[in-house]
């Protein structure tokens, strides 16, 4: 075992202080990515800063928005009456992440902070034009995601909440890996007053989650499954790995878009 310190701050100010004081500190939310990374010796932080007691969980309505605390676990998002009422697609997405243990430990803030290219939440955040509030500022979804495993977060910046505009015209369809249930391709379609019509894709892009302008334009012209067939899905910027080729992922993007659209009705 390598030496490391464990810190359990009681508020956001203590968490920031611990992060700034550490040479290579890591924030521990649900630990669904960090703990396996530590076990594999792919990271060796000098301090683990546990956010479980900081008070960043909870879901509440704020005007025309639904605000999720960064430490809200997937099971909480799935079962929330407010999410089911105002953003049922987000509840469905949360219920399809991993298994029961993962859903009771993993958090929405941890997911989007890590920005795994196959994670589900980034697609919802981007498609719904959500706003990410941190210990320093508020960022739009378009400005927040910057690349695979990369975000606009600074080293001493902590996500505190994510604000989603309420809408019932939204849907998510995922072709999941049968073992991990990560998205080989996930498509989130949403139309909001804030962001208009958006189609966000996860699990496929070489740079992580992205919006597909061709699908957005086609659906804006005709909100119908037939409109999707005419859209060209360029596979040159899609991932190809042991799970699926870029060409197959291009095919899945169309199919998952159709399924998401059909679910909206």
mmCIF file of C-alpha atoms in Angstrom, residues 120-128 171-173 185-190 197-202 209-212 215-216 253 257:
data_model
loop_
_atom_site.group_PDB
_atom_site.id
_atom_site.type_symbol
_atom_site.label_atom_id
_atom_site.label_comp_id
_atom_site.label_asym_id
_atom_site.label_seq_id
_atom_site.Cartn_x
_atom_site.Cartn_y
_atom_site.Cartn_z
ATOM 1 C CA UNK A 120 -24.899 8.594 -19.240
ATOM 2 C CA UNK A 121 -25.328 11.854 -17.309
ATOM 3 C CA UNK A 122 -23.195 14.022 -19.639
ATOM 4 C CA UNK A 123 -25.692 13.390 -22.442
ATOM 5 C CA UNK A 124 -28.574 14.602 -20.262
ATOM 6 C CA UNK A 125 -26.663 17.651 -19.038
ATOM 7 C CA UNK A 126 -25.745 18.667 -22.587
ATOM 8 C CA UNK A 127 -29.105 17.917 -24.234
ATOM 9 C CA UNK A 128 -31.095 19.689 -21.528
ATOM 10 C CA UNK A 171 -36.041 10.998 -23.873
ATOM 11 C CA UNK A 172 -32.921 8.868 -23.518
ATOM 12 C CA UNK A 173 -32.096 5.600 -25.265
ATOM 13 C CA UNK A 185 -23.996 4.578 -27.519
ATOM 14 C CA UNK A 186 -26.526 6.696 -25.654
ATOM 15 C CA UNK A 187 -28.714 9.372 -27.252
ATOM 16 C CA UNK A 188 -30.595 12.031 -25.306
ATOM 17 C CA UNK A 189 -33.172 14.157 -27.161
ATOM 18 C CA UNK A 190 -34.655 17.211 -25.478
ATOM 19 C CA UNK A 197 -34.030 21.200 -29.655
ATOM 20 C CA UNK A 198 -30.844 19.286 -28.833
ATOM 21 C CA UNK A 199 -29.501 15.815 -29.507
ATOM 22 C CA UNK A 200 -26.571 14.769 -27.312
ATOM 23 C CA UNK A 201 -24.599 11.560 -27.817
ATOM 24 C CA UNK A 202 -22.457 9.685 -25.324
ATOM 25 C CA UNK A 209 -20.085 13.624 -25.215
ATOM 26 C CA UNK A 210 -21.166 15.797 -28.142
ATOM 27 C CA UNK A 211 -24.167 17.332 -29.875
ATOM 28 C CA UNK A 212 -25.045 16.173 -33.398
ATOM 29 C CA UNK A 215 -29.749 15.156 -36.239
ATOM 30 C CA UNK A 216 -30.808 18.404 -34.565
ATOM 31 C CA UNK A 253 -26.502 6.445 -33.122
ATOM 32 C CA UNK A 257 -32.063 8.303 -31.832
#
